Short mmCIF file of C-alpha atoms in Angstrom, two decimals:
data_model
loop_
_atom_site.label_atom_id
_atom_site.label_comp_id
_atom_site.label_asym_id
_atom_site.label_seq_id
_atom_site.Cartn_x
_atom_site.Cartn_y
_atom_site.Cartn_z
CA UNK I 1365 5.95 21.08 65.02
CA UNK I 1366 4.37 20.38 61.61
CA UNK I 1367 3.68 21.52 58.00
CA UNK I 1368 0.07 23.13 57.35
CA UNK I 1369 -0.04 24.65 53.85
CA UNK I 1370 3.33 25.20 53.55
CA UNK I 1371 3.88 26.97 56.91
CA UNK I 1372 5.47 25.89 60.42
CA UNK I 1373 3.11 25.71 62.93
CA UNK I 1374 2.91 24.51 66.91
CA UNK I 1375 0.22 23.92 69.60
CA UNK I 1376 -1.39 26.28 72.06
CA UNK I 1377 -2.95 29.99 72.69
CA UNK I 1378 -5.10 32.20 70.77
CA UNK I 1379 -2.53 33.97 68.77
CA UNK I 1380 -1.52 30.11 67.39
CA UNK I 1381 -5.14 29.09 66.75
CA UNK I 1382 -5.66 32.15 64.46
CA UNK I 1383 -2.42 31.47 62.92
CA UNK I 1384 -3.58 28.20 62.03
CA UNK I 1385 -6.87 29.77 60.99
CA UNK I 1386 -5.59 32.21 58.73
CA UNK I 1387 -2.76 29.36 57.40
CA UNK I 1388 -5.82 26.87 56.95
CA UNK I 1389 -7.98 29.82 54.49
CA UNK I 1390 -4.74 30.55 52.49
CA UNK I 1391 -4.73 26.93 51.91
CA UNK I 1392 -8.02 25.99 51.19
CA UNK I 1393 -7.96 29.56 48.73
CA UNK I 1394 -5.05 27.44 46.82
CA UNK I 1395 -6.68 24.53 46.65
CA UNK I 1396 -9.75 26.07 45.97
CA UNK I 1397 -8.22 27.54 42.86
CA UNK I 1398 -6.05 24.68 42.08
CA UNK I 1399 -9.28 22.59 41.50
CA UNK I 1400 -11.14 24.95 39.28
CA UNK I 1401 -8.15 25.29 37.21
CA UNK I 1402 -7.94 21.58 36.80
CA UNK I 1403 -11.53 21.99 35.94
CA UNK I 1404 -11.01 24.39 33.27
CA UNK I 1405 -8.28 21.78 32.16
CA UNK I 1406 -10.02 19.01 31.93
CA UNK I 1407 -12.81 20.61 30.03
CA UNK I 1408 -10.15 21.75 27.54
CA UNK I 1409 -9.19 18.13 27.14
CA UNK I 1410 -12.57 16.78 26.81
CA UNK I 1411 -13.29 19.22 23.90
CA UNK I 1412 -10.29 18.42 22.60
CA UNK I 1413 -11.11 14.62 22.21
CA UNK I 1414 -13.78 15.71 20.97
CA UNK I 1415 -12.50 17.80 18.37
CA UNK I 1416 -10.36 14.64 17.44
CA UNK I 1417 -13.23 12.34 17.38
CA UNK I 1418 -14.82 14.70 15.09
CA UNK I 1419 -12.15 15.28 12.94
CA UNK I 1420 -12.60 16.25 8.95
CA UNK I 1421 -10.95 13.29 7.38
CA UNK I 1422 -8.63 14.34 4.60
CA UNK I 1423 -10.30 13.59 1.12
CA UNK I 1424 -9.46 10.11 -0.38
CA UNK I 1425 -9.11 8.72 3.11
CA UNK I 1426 -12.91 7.72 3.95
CA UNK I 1427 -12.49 4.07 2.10
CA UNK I 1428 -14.42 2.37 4.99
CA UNK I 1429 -13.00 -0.46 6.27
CA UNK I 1430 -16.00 -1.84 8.33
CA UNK I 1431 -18.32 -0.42 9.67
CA UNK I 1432 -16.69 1.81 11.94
CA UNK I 1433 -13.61 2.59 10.51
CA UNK I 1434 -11.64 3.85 7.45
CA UNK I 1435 -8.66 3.68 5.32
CA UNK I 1436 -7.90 7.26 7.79
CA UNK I 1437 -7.65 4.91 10.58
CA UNK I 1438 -6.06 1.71 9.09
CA UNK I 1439 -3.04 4.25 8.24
CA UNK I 1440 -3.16 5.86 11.50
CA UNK I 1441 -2.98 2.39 12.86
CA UNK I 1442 -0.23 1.03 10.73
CA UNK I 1443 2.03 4.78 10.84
CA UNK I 1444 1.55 5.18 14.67
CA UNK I 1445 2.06 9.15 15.61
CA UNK I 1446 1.72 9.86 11.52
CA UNK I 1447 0.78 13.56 10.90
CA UNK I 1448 -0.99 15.24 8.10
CA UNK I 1449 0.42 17.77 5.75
CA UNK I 1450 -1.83 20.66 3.85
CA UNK I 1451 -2.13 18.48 0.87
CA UNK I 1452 -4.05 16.02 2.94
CA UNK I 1453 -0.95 13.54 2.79
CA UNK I 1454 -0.21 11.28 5.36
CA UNK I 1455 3.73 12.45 7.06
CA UNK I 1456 5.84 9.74 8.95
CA UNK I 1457 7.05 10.76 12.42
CA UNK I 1458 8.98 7.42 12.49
CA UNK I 1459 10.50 5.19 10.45
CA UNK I 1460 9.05 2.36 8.81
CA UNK I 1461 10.88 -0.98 7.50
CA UNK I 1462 8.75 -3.07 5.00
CA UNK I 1463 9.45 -6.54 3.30
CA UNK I 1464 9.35 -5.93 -0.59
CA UNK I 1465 8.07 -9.52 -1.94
CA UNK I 1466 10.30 -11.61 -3.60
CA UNK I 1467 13.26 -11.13 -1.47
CA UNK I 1468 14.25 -12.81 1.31
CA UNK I 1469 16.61 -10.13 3.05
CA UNK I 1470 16.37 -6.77 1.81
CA UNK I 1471 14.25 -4.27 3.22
CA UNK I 1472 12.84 -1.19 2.14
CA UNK I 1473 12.96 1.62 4.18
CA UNK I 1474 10.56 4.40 4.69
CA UNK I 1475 12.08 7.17 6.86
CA UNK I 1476 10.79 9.77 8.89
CA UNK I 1477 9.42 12.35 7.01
CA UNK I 1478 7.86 10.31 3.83
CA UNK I 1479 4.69 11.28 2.64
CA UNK I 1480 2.10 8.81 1.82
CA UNK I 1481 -1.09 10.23 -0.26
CA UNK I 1482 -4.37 8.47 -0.34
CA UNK I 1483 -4.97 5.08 -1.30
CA UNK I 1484 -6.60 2.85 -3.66
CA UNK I 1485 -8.09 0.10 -2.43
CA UNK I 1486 -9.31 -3.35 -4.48
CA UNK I 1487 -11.38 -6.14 -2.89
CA UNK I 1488 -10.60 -9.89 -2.99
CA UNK I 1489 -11.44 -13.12 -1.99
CA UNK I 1490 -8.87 -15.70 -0.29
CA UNK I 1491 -9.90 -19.45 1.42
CA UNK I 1492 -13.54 -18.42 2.42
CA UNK I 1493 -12.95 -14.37 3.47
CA UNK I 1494 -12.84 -11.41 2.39
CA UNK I 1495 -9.97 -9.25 2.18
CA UNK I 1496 -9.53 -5.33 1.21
CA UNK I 1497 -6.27 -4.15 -0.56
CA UNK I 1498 -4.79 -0.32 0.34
CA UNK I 1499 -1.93 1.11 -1.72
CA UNK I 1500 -0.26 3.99 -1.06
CA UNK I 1501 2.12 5.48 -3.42
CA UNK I 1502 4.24 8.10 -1.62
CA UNK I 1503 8.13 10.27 -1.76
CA UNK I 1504 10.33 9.96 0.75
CA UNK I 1505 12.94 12.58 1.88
CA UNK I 1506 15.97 9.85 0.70
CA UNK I 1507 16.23 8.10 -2.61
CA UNK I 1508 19.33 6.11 -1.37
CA UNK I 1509 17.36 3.92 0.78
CA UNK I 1510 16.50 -0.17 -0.01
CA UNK I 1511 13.55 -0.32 -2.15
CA UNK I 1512 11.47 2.14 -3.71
CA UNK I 1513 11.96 3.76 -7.00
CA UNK I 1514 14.70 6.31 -6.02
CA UNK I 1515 12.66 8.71 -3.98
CA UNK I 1516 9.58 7.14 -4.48
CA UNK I 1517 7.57 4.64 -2.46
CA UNK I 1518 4.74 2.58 -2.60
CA UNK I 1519 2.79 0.46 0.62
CA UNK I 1520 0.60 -2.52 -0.26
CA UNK I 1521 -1.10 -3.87 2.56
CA UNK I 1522 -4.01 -6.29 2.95
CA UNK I 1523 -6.62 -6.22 5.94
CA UNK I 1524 -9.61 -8.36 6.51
CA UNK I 1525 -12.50 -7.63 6.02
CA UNK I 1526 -13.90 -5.46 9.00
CA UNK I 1527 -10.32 -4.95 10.71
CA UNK I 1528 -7.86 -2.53 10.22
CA UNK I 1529 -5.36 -4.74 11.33
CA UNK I 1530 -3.02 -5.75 8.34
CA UNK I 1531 -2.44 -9.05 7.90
CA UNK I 1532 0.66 -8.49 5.83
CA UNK I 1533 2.09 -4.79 4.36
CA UNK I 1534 4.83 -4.90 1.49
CA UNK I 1535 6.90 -2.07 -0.23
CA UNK I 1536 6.10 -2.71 -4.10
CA UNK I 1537 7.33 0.34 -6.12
CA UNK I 1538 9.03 -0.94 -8.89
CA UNK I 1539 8.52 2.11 -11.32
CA UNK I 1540 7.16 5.86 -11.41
CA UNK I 1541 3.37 4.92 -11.12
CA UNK I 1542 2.06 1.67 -9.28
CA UNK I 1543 -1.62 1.33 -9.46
CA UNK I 1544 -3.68 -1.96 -8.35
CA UNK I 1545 -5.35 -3.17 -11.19
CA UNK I 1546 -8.25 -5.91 -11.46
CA UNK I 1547 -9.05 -8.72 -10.00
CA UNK I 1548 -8.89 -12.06 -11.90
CA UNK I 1549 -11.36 -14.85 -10.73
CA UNK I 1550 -10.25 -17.79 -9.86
CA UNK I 1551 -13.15 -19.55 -8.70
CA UNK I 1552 -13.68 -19.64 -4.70
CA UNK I 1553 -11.28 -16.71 -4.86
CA UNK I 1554 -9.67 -13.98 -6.70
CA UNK I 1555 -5.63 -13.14 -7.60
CA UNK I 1556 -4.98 -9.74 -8.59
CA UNK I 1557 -2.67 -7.58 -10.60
CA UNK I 1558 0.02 -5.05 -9.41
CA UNK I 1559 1.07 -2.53 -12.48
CA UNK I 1560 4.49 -0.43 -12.55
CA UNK I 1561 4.55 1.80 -15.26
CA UNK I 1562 6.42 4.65 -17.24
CA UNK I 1563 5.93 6.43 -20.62
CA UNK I 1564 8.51 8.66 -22.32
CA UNK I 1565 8.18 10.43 -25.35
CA UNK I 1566 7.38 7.29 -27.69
CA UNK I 1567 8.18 4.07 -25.27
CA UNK I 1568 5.63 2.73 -22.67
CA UNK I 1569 6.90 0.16 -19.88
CA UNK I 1570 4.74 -2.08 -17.98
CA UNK I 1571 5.18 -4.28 -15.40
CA UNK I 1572 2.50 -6.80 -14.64
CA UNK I 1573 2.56 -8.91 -10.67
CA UNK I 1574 -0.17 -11.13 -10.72
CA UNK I 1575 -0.56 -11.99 -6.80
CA UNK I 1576 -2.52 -14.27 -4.37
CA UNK I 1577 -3.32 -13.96 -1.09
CA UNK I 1578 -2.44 -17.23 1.39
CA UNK I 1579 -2.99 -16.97 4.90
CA UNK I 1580 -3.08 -13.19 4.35
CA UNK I 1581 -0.15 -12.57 2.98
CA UNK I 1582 0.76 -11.78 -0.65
CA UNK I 1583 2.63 -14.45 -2.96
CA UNK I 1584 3.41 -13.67 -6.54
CA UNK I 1585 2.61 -15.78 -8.80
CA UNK I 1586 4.17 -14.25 -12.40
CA UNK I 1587 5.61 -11.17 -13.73
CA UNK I 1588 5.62 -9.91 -16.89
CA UNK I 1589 7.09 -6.93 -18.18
CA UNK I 1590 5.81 -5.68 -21.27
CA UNK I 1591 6.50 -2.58 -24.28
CA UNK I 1592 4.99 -0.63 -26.64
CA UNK I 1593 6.66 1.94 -29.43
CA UNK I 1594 4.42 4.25 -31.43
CA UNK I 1595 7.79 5.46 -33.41
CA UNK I 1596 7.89 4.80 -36.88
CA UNK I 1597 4.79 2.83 -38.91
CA UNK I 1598 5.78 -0.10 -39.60
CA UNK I 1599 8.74 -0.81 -36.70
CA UNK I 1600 6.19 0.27 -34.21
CA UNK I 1601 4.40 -1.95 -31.98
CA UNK I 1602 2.20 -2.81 -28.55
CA UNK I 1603 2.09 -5.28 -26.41
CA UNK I 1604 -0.46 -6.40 -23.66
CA UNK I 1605 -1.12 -9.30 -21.10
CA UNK I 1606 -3.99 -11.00 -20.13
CA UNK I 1607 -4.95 -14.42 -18.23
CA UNK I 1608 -6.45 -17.74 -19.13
CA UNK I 1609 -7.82 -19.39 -15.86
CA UNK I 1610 -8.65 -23.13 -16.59
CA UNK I 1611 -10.18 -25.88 -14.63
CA UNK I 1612 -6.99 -28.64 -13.69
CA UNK I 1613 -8.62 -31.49 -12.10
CA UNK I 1614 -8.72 -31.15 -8.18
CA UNK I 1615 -6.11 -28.95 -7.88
CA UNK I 1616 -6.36 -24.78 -7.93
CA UNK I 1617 -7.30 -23.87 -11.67
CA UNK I 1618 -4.24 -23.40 -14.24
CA UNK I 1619 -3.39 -20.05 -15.16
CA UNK I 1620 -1.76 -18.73 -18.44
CA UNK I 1621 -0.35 -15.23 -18.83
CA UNK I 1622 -0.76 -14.58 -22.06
CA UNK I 1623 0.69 -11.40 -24.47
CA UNK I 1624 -0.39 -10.50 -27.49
CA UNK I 1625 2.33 -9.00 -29.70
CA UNK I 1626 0.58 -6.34 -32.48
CA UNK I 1627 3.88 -4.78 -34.87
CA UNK I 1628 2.15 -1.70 -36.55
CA UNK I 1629 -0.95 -1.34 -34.49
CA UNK I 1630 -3.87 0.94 -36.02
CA UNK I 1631 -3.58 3.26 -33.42
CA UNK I 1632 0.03 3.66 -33.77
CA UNK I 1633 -0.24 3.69 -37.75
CA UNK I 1634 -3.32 6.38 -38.39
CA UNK I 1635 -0.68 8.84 -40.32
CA UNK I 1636 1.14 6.59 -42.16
CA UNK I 1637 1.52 6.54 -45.82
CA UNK I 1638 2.18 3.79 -46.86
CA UNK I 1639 -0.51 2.13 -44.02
CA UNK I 1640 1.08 -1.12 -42.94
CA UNK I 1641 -0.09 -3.73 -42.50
CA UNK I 1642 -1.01 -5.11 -38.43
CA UNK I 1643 1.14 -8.54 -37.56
CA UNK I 1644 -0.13 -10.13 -34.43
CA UNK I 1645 2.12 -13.09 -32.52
CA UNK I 1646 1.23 -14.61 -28.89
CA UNK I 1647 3.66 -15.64 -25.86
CA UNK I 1648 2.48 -17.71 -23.27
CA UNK I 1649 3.23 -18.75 -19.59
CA UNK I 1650 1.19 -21.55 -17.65
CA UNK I 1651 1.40 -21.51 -14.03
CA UNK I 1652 -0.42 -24.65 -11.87
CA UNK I 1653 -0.72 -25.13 -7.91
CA UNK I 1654 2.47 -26.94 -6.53
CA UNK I 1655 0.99 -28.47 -3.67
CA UNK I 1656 4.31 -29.32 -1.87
CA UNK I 1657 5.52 -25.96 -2.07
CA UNK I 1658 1.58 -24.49 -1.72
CA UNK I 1659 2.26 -21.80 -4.40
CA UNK I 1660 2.00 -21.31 -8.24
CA UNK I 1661 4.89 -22.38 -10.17
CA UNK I 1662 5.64 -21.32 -13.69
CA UNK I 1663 4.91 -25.01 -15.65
CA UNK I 1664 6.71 -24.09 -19.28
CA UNK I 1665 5.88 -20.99 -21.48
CA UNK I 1666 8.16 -18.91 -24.40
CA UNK I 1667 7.36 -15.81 -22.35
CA UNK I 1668 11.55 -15.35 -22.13
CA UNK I 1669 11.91 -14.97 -25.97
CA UNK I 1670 9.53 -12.17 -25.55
CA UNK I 1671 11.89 -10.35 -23.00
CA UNK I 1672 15.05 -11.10 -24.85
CA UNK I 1673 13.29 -8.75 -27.89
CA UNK I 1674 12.35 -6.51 -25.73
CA UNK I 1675 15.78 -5.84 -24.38
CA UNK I 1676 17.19 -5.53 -27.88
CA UNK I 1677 14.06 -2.60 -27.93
CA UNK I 1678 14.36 -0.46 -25.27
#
């Protein structure tokens, strides 16, 4: 005796064969039906690839990224299983540990649930390619974490060009806005600037990370933090950076971060009576290639008396 279709069956006589006849037509019915719902199924899967395929890409997330591809699927790439929220914000499903440069062992930490929202993006030039820069500034669900800025977040990663494949990703919130800002030209290649800032009611806060890109990967050369105070005409005053790139022989050009001090700015100054009087003083920091270590190095500079005043101003 054996199983046909889910029924016992044996050998011999009429009354068996139509058994087995009438066993064999149930079965054949259930397949029959079995197939054409696995039909209907499939067809429901293919239009759902295609529906995913053809999906409406959030606004702000179209950067392309080659020719093919966009900063949509560079973050889908680098958040695997990430999820969308109505706002058009990308939503971690998992969490995500980052390296925040210029630390060795802490980590920041992006857990599940952090919302990323779309990115800026900034090309550059590194040893003969091409690189694009996406930042994402973003909350997560706890400010306790390493890194951040209390509850908020921001990812700086770096893919080359045509690939959304990073070929390094940092966590570089150091303040309540980050923004990239513009690239400075080095030659063959480009550094570029990170900016961290705040303003309250009359103090502004800005801090400056002038980066390069080696092997992919990001490696600070200075930072500078700078402030400005539009209180009080004469005691008021601004401050802002800017960089001197100079030939130095055969090595990688020198650069100097330079800020220029203004007490009593004209914009700061426009109601005052008596109008004082603008007082400008400079503060500079040279930087050349180390070719041992294969980095910038900070050369000599009076850059630190310009932080010790600004302590005794916050």
């Amino acid at each position: 005796m054996r199983s046909y279709g889910g029924q016992a069956v044996g050998g011999g006589g009429r009354e068996s064969k139509t058994r087995i006849m009438k066993s064999g037509a149930i079965s054949a019915s259930r397949w029959t039906a079995r197939i054409l719902w696995l039909m209907a199924w499939l067809g429901l899967l293919i239009t759902g690839v295609q529906a995913a395929e053809n999906i409406q890409i959030p606004p702000g997330w179209d950067i392309a990224m080659g020719p093919k591809s966009t900063a949509y699927d560079a973050a889908r790439h680098l958040f695997p299983g990430a999820t969308w929220d109505r706002e058009g914000n990308l939503v971690l499903t998992q969490e995500k540990v980052l390296r925040m440069p210029g630390t060795r062992k802490t980590r920041a930490v992006l857990p599940k649930g952090t919302t990323l929202t779309s990115p800026q993006s900034l090309d550059v030039r590194s040893e003969g390619q091409q690189f694009k820069l996406l930042l994402w500034e973003g909350i997560r669900p706890d400010g306790d974490q390493d890194g951040g800025f209390g509850e908020s977040v921001a990812v700086l990663a770096v893919f080359p060009q045509n690939n959304i494949e990073p070929a390094d990703v940092a966590e570089v919130k150091q303040d309540r806005n980050t923004a990239l800002g513009e690239p400075v030209n080095l030659g063959q290649e480009d550094a570029f600037t990170l900016l961290n800032t705040h303003h309250n009611s009359n103090q502004g806060y800005v801090i400056t990370d002038l980066f390069l890109l080696r092997e992919g990967r990001f490696r600070r050369i200075a930072n500078l933090f700078t402030l400005s105070s539009n209180c009080c005409c004469g005691e008021s005053f601004e401050e802002k950076p800017r960089w001197r790139v100079e030939p130095d022989s055969a090595n990688p050009p020198r650069i100097t971060a330079v800020v220029e001090m203004t007490r009593a700015p004209e914009a700061f100054t426009a109601d005052c009576d008596p109008k004082p009087k603008p007082r400008r003083e400079s503060f500079e920091d040279v930087y050349r290639w180390n070719a041992v270590e294969k980095r910038y190095l900070r050369e000599r500079g009076n850059i630190d008396r310009l932080d010790r005043w600004n302590q005794q101003h916050l």
